[in-house]
Amino acid sequence: MPVHSYQAFLQAASRILLDANNAHQHSAVIIINLEGLPKLDGILGYAEVDEILGNLVQQIQSALNAKDITGPSGRHQICCLLSDLLTTNHAILAAHKIMRVFTQTHYFNHRRISLLPRIGVALNGTRKDNLKQLMRNASTALHHAQRNRESIRLYDENEKELLLSGMDIWSELDRAIDTGELQLVFQPQLWTSTGTIRSAEALLRWNHSSRGFISPDKLVQAAEGTELMTKLTLWVLNTALRQCQEYRKAGLSTGVSINLSADDLNDTELVELIEQAANIWCIPPGDIMIELTETTIMEDQTNSLETIHALKNIGFKLAMDDFGTGYSSMERLLLLPLDEIKIDRTFVKDMLMYPAHEHIVSSMINIGHQLNLDIIAEGVENMETYKHLQILGCDAVQGYFVGNGMTLSELINFGLRLKAAGRYALC
């Protein structure tokens, strides 16, 4: 049955869950977060968004059993208690039923609205879990669904410690940005035709005083979905462009590549922030490559695509990173204003050992060239791979064979040596 307030949901759900536990029945809590609703608050107004949420509660309840309870659990969230489940697998089936509700096109006052649901599911496996614990577990699962851009996520006890660790990193990361503990290193990219530096990819590094090296993926995961993401992105942008200005003044007439996350693309102020940073540090947009992972860039989100096109219209270059590891469709690839695709190191590093990998790399190069894109291969670790990529027509390479991540001074010295030699000394 649907309820109309969070308090009513908690009261009804607690009572039903107690009865289910006493009867040794399977139960589950599902939390649905609607990422598209916050933006509608400022467009339509709170009352209208509440009306949309109420209508969705009714639609979700219709997709579930009559004994289940559905109600709002926040400004942009809906919660469900599933009781009397035959097996725990039925909770996942119910989550997919809910997701089908959102595959329909939704309108409000003849306007199409975007809802972008994420679902967290928690099972009452021990028969002793109370509603508070189940809600907490479902929230943890939802957090992981949001962080990993998944539609549905089932709670895993092992992920609880990962979440707590991420919270610790989040609190320490804020301080690290302010105190200068973070660092950027640069990995050079070389043109295969001339052996000269094409660009340098800025890579985030944090050598924590007690935790040791913390990977960039963990940093981004800790910041995603919070106000810290914008702060971290601003730090990376301004540091990368300031240091790009320094190595250009030192005589390296090359650009810089900067990685952005899915969260960044959904930031309505991102385009303005990047344009301002480029102006402050006097780096032409055409010398700035914005790198986006294949999974991020292929997500069908209107805001992300608008941001991508806005960046391109200003003159920034755009690259699809980790190409071949996601779920690209050729139709969507044609619609994106890309300048470059980067072949993932998974295919490159073993291409001389496995013919299938070589065929994949060769196909990617041919497809990219047919779309008038530059092709850069990541994970080039030896001379043989470098030369074979030259034969295949790959435009540029990046990897340990060219150079590891370098500090600013190391990059300047490396680049000036290449410049003096006229081309990269491969032998």
Coordinates of C-alpha atoms in Angstrom, one line a residue:
M1 CA 0.0 0.0 0.0
P2 CA 1.2 3.5 -0.7
V3 CA 1.8 6.0 2.2
H4 CA 2.1 9.8 1.9
S5 CA 4.9 10.6 4.4
Y6 CA 8.2 9.2 5.6
Q7 CA 7.0 9.0 9.1
A8 CA 3.9 7.0 8.0
F9 CA 6.2 4.7 6.1
L10 CA 8.5 4.1 9.1
Q11 CA 5.5 3.3 11.4
A12 CA 3.8 0.9 8.9
A13 CA 7.1 -0.7 7.8
S14 CA 8.3 -1.4 11.4
R15 CA 5.0 -3.1 12.2
I16 CA 5.0 -5.3 9.1
L17 CA 8.7 -6.1 9.4
L18 CA 8.2 -7.3 13.0
D19 CA 5.4 -9.5 11.9
A20 CA 7.5 -10.9 9.0
N21 CA 10.4 -11.6 11.3
N22 CA 8.1 -13.5 13.7
A23 CA 6.7 -15.5 10.8
H24 CA 10.2 -16.2 9.5
Q25 CA 9.4 -14.6 6.1
H26 CA 11.9 -13.0 3.7
S27 CA 11.8 -9.2 3.6
A28 CA 13.7 -6.4 1.9
V29 CA 14.0 -2.7 1.8
I30 CA 14.5 -0.8 -1.5
I31 CA 15.5 2.8 -1.7
I32 CA 15.1 4.7 -5.1
N33 CA 17.0 7.9 -5.6
L34 CA 15.9 10.1 -8.5
E35 CA 18.9 12.1 -9.6
G36 CA 16.9 14.2 -12.1
L37 CA 14.5 15.7 -9.6
P38 CA 16.8 18.2 -7.7
K39 CA 17.1 20.3 -10.9
L40 CA 13.3 20.4 -11.2
D41 CA 13.0 22.0 -7.8
G42 CA 14.2 25.3 -9.2
I43 CA 12.4 25.0 -12.5
L44 CA 8.9 23.7 -11.4
G45 CA 8.9 24.5 -7.7
Y46 CA 8.8 22.3 -4.6
A47 CA 5.0 21.7 -4.7
E48 CA 5.1 20.4 -8.2
V49 CA 8.1 18.1 -7.6
D50 CA 6.3 16.7 -4.5
E51 CA 3.3 16.0 -6.8
I52 CA 5.6 14.2 -9.2
L53 CA 7.0 12.2 -6.4
G54 CA 3.5 11.3 -5.1
N55 CA 2.5 10.1 -8.6
L56 CA 5.6 7.9 -8.8
V57 CA 4.9 6.4 -5.4
Q58 CA 1.5 5.3 -6.8
Q59 CA 3.1 3.9 -10.0
I60 CA 5.7 1.9 -8.1
Q61 CA 3.1 0.5 -5.7
S62 CA 1.1 -0.7 -8.7
A63 CA 4.2 -2.7 -9.9
L64 CA 4.6 -4.4 -6.5
N65 CA 2.4 -6.7 -4.3
A66 CA -0.5 -5.3 -2.4
K67 CA 1.2 -6.2 1.0
D68 CA 4.3 -4.1 0.1
I69 CA 4.6 -0.6 1.3
T70 CA 5.8 2.4 -0.8
G71 CA 6.3 6.0 0.3
P72 CA 8.6 9.0 0.1
S73 CA 11.8 9.0 2.1
G74 CA 13.2 12.4 1.4
R75 CA 12.9 15.2 -1.1
H76 CA 14.0 13.0 -4.1
Q77 CA 13.8 9.5 -2.7
I78 CA 11.2 6.7 -2.5
C79 CA 11.4 3.7 -0.2
C80 CA 9.7 0.3 -0.4
L81 CA 9.4 -2.5 2.1
L82 CA 8.8 -5.9 0.5
S83 CA 7.4 -8.5 2.8
D84 CA 6.4 -12.2 2.5
L85 CA 9.0 -12.8 -0.3
L86 CA 9.2 -16.4 -1.4
T87 CA 13.0 -16.1 -1.8
T88 CA 15.5 -13.3 -1.5
N89 CA 15.9 -13.4 -5.3
H90 CA 12.4 -11.9 -5.6
A91 CA 13.7 -8.6 -4.1
I92 CA 15.9 -8.2 -7.1
L93 CA 13.0 -9.1 -9.4
A94 CA 11.0 -6.4 -7.7
A95 CA 13.8 -3.9 -8.2
H96 CA 13.7 -4.6 -11.9
K97 CA 10.0 -4.1 -11.9
I98 CA 10.5 -0.7 -10.3
M99 CA 13.1 0.2 -12.9
R100 CA 10.7 -0.6 -15.7
V101 CA 8.4 2.0 -14.3
F102 CA 11.1 4.6 -15.1
T103 CA 11.7 3.3 -18.6
Q104 CA 8.4 4.9 -19.5
T105 CA 8.5 8.5 -20.7
H106 CA 7.3 10.8 -17.9
Y107 CA 5.6 14.1 -18.4
F108 CA 4.5 16.9 -16.1
N109 CA 2.2 19.6 -17.5
H110 CA 3.0 18.4 -21.0
R111 CA 6.8 18.7 -20.4
R112 CA 9.0 15.6 -20.6
I113 CA 11.0 15.2 -17.4
S114 CA 14.2 13.3 -16.7
L115 CA 14.2 11.1 -13.5
L116 CA 17.5 9.1 -13.6
P117 CA 16.8 6.5 -11.0
R118 CA 19.4 4.6 -8.9
I119 CA 18.2 1.7 -6.6
G120 CA 19.7 0.2 -3.5
V121 CA 18.4 -3.1 -2.2
A122 CA 19.0 -4.7 1.3
L123 CA 17.8 -8.2 2.3
N124 CA 16.6 -9.2 5.7
G125 CA 18.8 -12.3 5.6
T126 CA 19.2 -12.9 9.3
R127 CA 15.5 -12.5 10.2
K128 CA 16.7 -10.2 13.0
D129 CA 17.5 -7.1 11.2
N130 CA 15.3 -4.2 12.2
L131 CA 14.0 -1.5 9.9
K132 CA 16.8 1.0 10.9
Q133 CA 19.5 -1.5 9.9
L134 CA 17.8 -2.4 6.7
M135 CA 17.4 1.2 5.8
R136 CA 21.1 1.8 6.5
N137 CA 22.1 -1.2 4.4
A138 CA 19.9 -0.1 1.5
S139 CA 21.4 3.4 1.7
T140 CA 24.9 1.9 1.5
A141 CA 23.9 -0.1 -1.6
L142 CA 22.4 3.0 -3.1
H143 CA 25.6 4.9 -2.5
H144 CA 27.6 2.3 -4.4
A145 CA 25.0 2.3 -7.2
Q146 CA 25.5 6.1 -7.5
R147 CA 29.3 5.9 -7.3
N148 CA 29.5 3.1 -9.9
R149 CA 26.8 4.5 -12.2
E150 CA 24.7 1.3 -11.8
S151 CA 20.9 1.1 -12.0
I152 CA 20.5 -1.5 -9.2
R153 CA 22.9 -2.5 -6.4
L154 CA 22.4 -5.2 -3.8
Y155 CA 23.9 -4.6 -0.4
D156 CA 27.1 -6.5 0.3
E157 CA 28.4 -6.6 3.9
N158 CA 32.0 -6.5 2.6
E159 CA 31.3 -3.1 1.0
K160 CA 30.5 -1.5 4.3
E161 CA 34.1 -1.2 5.3
L162 CA 34.9 0.1 1.8
L163 CA 32.3 2.8 2.3
L164 CA 33.6 3.7 5.8
S165 CA 37.2 3.9 4.4
G166 CA 35.9 6.1 1.6
M167 CA 34.3 8.4 4.2
D168 CA 37.7 8.7 6.0
I169 CA 39.4 9.5 2.7
W170 CA 36.7 12.1 1.9
S171 CA 37.3 14.0 5.2
E172 CA 41.1 13.9 4.7
L173 CA 41.0 14.8 1.1
D174 CA 39.4 18.1 1.9
R175 CA 42.3 19.0 4.1
A176 CA 44.8 17.6 1.6
I177 CA 43.5 20.0 -1.1
D178 CA 43.9 23.0 1.2
T179 CA 47.4 22.0 2.5
G180 CA 49.0 21.1 -0.8
E181 CA 49.4 17.4 -0.2
L182 CA 48.1 16.5 -3.6
Q183 CA 50.4 16.4 -6.6
L184 CA 50.1 16.3 -10.4
V185 CA 52.5 14.3 -12.5
F186 CA 52.6 14.3 -16.3
Q187 CA 52.9 11.4 -18.7
P188 CA 54.1 12.5 -22.1
Q189 CA 52.4 11.3 -25.3
L190 CA 54.5 11.1 -28.5
W191 CA 53.6 11.3 -32.2
T192 CA 54.7 8.1 -33.8
S193 CA 55.5 9.9 -37.1
T194 CA 58.1 12.3 -35.6
G195 CA 58.8 11.0 -32.1
T196 CA 58.1 14.5 -30.7
I197 CA 55.9 15.3 -27.7
R198 CA 52.3 15.7 -28.7
S199 CA 50.8 16.4 -25.2
A200 CA 51.2 15.6 -21.6
E201 CA 48.4 13.9 -19.5
A202 CA 48.0 15.3 -16.0
L203 CA 47.7 12.5 -13.4
L204 CA 46.6 13.0 -9.9
R205 CA 48.8 11.7 -7.1
W206 CA 48.3 11.6 -3.3
N207 CA 51.0 9.9 -1.1
H208 CA 49.2 9.9 2.2
S209 CA 51.4 10.2 5.3
S210 CA 49.9 7.1 6.9
R211 CA 47.9 5.3 4.2
G212 CA 50.6 5.5 1.6
F213 CA 49.7 5.9 -2.1
I214 CA 46.0 6.4 -2.7
S215 CA 44.9 5.7 -6.3
P216 CA 43.1 8.5 -8.3
D217 CA 40.1 6.2 -8.7
K218 CA 39.6 6.1 -4.9
L219 CA 40.0 9.9 -4.7
V220 CA 37.3 10.5 -7.3
Q221 CA 35.0 7.8 -5.7
A222 CA 35.3 9.5 -2.3
A223 CA 34.5 12.9 -3.8
E224 CA 31.7 11.9 -6.2
G225 CA 28.3 13.0 -5.2
T226 CA 29.5 15.6 -2.8
E227 CA 30.5 19.3 -2.9
L228 CA 34.1 18.1 -2.7
M229 CA 34.0 16.9 -6.3
T230 CA 33.9 20.5 -7.6
K231 CA 36.7 21.6 -5.3
L232 CA 38.9 18.7 -6.4
T233 CA 38.2 19.3 -10.1
L234 CA 39.0 23.0 -9.7
W235 CA 42.3 22.1 -8.0
V236 CA 43.2 19.7 -10.8
L237 CA 42.2 22.2 -13.5
N238 CA 44.1 25.2 -12.2
T239 CA 47.2 23.2 -11.2
A240 CA 47.4 21.4 -14.6
L241 CA 47.0 24.6 -16.6
R242 CA 49.3 26.6 -14.3
Q243 CA 52.0 24.0 -14.8
C244 CA 51.3 23.7 -18.5
Q245 CA 51.9 27.5 -18.7
E246 CA 55.3 26.9 -16.9
Y247 CA 56.5 24.2 -19.3
R248 CA 55.4 26.2 -22.3
K249 CA 57.4 29.1 -21.0
A250 CA 60.3 26.8 -20.6
G251 CA 60.2 26.0 -24.3
L252 CA 57.8 23.0 -24.7
S253 CA 55.1 24.1 -27.1
T254 CA 52.7 21.4 -26.2
G255 CA 49.3 21.1 -24.6
V256 CA 47.9 19.2 -21.7
S257 CA 45.3 16.5 -21.2
I258 CA 43.0 16.6 -18.2
N259 CA 40.6 13.8 -17.0
L260 CA 37.1 14.6 -16.0
S261 CA 34.5 12.3 -14.2
A262 CA 30.8 11.7 -14.8
D263 CA 30.0 13.9 -11.9
D264 CA 32.0 16.7 -13.5
L265 CA 29.9 16.5 -16.6
N266 CA 26.7 16.9 -14.6
D267 CA 28.0 20.1 -13.0
T268 CA 26.1 23.0 -14.6
E269 CA 29.0 25.4 -14.0
L270 CA 31.7 23.1 -15.4
V271 CA 32.0 24.8 -18.8
E272 CA 32.3 28.2 -17.3
L273 CA 34.9 27.0 -14.8
I274 CA 37.1 25.4 -17.4
E275 CA 36.9 28.4 -19.7
Q276 CA 37.8 30.8 -16.8
A277 CA 40.8 28.6 -15.9
A278 CA 42.1 28.5 -19.5
N279 CA 41.8 32.3 -19.6
I280 CA 43.6 32.8 -16.3
W281 CA 46.6 30.7 -17.3
C282 CA 46.6 31.8 -21.0
I283 CA 46.2 28.3 -22.5
P284 CA 44.3 28.3 -25.8
P285 CA 41.3 25.9 -25.6
G286 CA 42.7 24.1 -28.6
D287 CA 45.7 23.0 -26.6
I288 CA 43.6 21.5 -23.8
M289 CA 42.4 17.9 -24.2
I290 CA 39.5 16.9 -22.0
E291 CA 39.6 13.1 -21.4
L292 CA 36.5 11.2 -20.6
T293 CA 36.2 7.4 -20.0
E294 CA 34.2 5.5 -22.5
T295 CA 31.6 4.5 -19.9
T296 CA 31.2 8.1 -18.8
I297 CA 31.0 9.6 -22.3
M298 CA 28.5 6.9 -23.5
E299 CA 26.0 7.4 -20.7
D300 CA 22.7 8.6 -22.1
Q301 CA 22.3 11.7 -20.0
T302 CA 21.1 14.9 -21.6
N303 CA 23.1 17.2 -19.3
S304 CA 26.3 15.3 -20.0
L305 CA 25.9 15.5 -23.8
E306 CA 25.1 19.2 -23.6
T307 CA 28.2 19.8 -21.6
I308 CA 30.3 17.9 -24.1
H309 CA 29.0 19.9 -27.0
A310 CA 29.4 23.2 -25.1
L311 CA 33.1 22.4 -24.4
K312 CA 33.6 21.5 -28.1
N313 CA 31.9 24.7 -29.3
I314 CA 34.3 26.8 -27.2
G315 CA 37.3 25.0 -28.8
F316 CA 38.4 22.5 -26.3
K317 CA 39.5 19.1 -27.6
L318 CA 37.7 15.9 -26.5
A319 CA 39.1 12.4 -26.1
M320 CA 37.4 9.1 -25.3
D321 CA 39.7 7.3 -22.8
D322 CA 39.8 3.5 -22.2
F323 CA 38.3 2.9 -25.6
G324 CA 37.2 -0.7 -26.1
T325 CA 36.4 -1.5 -22.4
G326 CA 32.9 0.0 -22.3
Y327 CA 29.8 -0.3 -24.4
S328 CA 30.1 2.1 -27.3
S329 CA 27.7 2.0 -30.1
M330 CA 28.8 3.2 -33.5
E331 CA 25.6 5.3 -33.8
R332 CA 26.4 7.3 -30.6
L333 CA 30.0 7.5 -31.4
L334 CA 29.1 9.3 -34.6
L335 CA 27.1 11.8 -32.6
L336 CA 29.8 12.8 -30.2
P337 CA 32.2 15.7 -31.2
L338 CA 35.4 13.8 -30.4
D339 CA 38.9 14.6 -31.5
E340 CA 40.6 11.5 -30.3
I341 CA 40.1 8.0 -29.0
K342 CA 42.6 6.3 -26.7
I343 CA 42.9 2.5 -27.1
D344 CA 43.0 0.9 -23.6
R345 CA 46.2 -0.7 -22.5
T346 CA 44.4 -4.0 -22.0
F347 CA 44.6 -4.5 -25.8
V348 CA 47.9 -2.8 -26.4
K349 CA 50.3 -4.4 -23.9
D350 CA 49.7 -8.0 -25.1
M351 CA 49.1 -7.3 -28.8
L352 CA 52.3 -8.9 -29.9
M353 CA 51.5 -12.1 -27.9
Y354 CA 47.9 -12.5 -28.8
P355 CA 46.8 -12.1 -32.5
A356 CA 43.2 -11.3 -31.4
H357 CA 44.4 -8.3 -29.5
E358 CA 46.4 -7.1 -32.5
H359 CA 43.3 -7.4 -34.7
I360 CA 41.2 -5.4 -32.2
V361 CA 43.8 -2.6 -32.1
S362 CA 44.1 -2.5 -35.8
S363 CA 40.3 -2.4 -36.2
M364 CA 40.1 0.5 -33.7
I365 CA 42.7 2.4 -35.5
N366 CA 40.9 2.0 -38.8
I367 CA 37.5 2.9 -37.3
G368 CA 39.0 6.0 -35.7
H369 CA 40.6 7.2 -38.9
Q370 CA 37.4 6.7 -40.8
L371 CA 35.8 9.0 -38.3
N372 CA 38.7 11.6 -38.8
L373 CA 39.9 11.0 -35.2
D374 CA 43.4 10.8 -33.9
I375 CA 44.3 7.5 -32.3
I376 CA 46.5 7.1 -29.3
A377 CA 47.6 3.8 -27.8
E378 CA 48.1 3.5 -24.0
G379 CA 50.2 0.9 -22.3
V380 CA 53.1 0.9 -24.7
E381 CA 55.9 -0.8 -22.7
N382 CA 58.6 -1.8 -25.3
M383 CA 60.2 -0.9 -28.6
E384 CA 58.5 -3.8 -30.5
T385 CA 55.0 -2.6 -29.6
Y386 CA 55.9 1.0 -30.5
K387 CA 57.2 0.0 -33.9
H388 CA 54.2 -2.3 -34.6
L389 CA 51.8 0.5 -33.8
Q390 CA 53.7 2.7 -36.3
I391 CA 53.1 0.1 -38.9
L392 CA 49.4 -0.1 -38.0
G393 CA 49.1 3.7 -38.5
C394 CA 48.5 4.6 -34.8
D395 CA 49.0 8.4 -34.5
A396 CA 50.5 8.6 -31.0
V397 CA 51.6 6.5 -28.0
Q398 CA 51.7 6.7 -24.3
G399 CA 53.2 4.3 -21.7
Y400 CA 56.2 3.3 -19.7
F401 CA 58.3 3.0 -22.9
V402 CA 57.8 6.7 -23.5
G403 CA 58.0 7.7 -19.8
N404 CA 56.3 7.3 -16.4
G405 CA 54.5 10.1 -14.7
M406 CA 56.9 13.0 -14.4
T407 CA 57.1 16.0 -12.2
L408 CA 57.1 19.4 -13.8
S409 CA 60.9 19.7 -13.8
E410 CA 61.3 16.2 -15.1
L411 CA 58.9 16.8 -18.0
I412 CA 60.7 20.0 -18.9
N413 CA 64.1 18.3 -19.0
F414 CA 62.7 15.3 -20.9
G415 CA 61.0 17.6 -23.5
L416 CA 64.0 19.8 -24.0
R417 CA 66.2 16.8 -24.6
L418 CA 63.8 15.6 -27.3
K419 CA 63.7 19.0 -28.8
A420 CA 67.4 19.3 -29.0
A421 CA 67.7 15.8 -30.6
G422 CA 65.1 16.7 -33.2
R423 CA 63.2 13.5 -32.6
Y424 CA 62.9 10.7 -30.0
A425 CA 66.1 8.6 -29.8
L426 CA 64.4 5.2 -30.1
C427 CA 67.6 3.2 -30.5

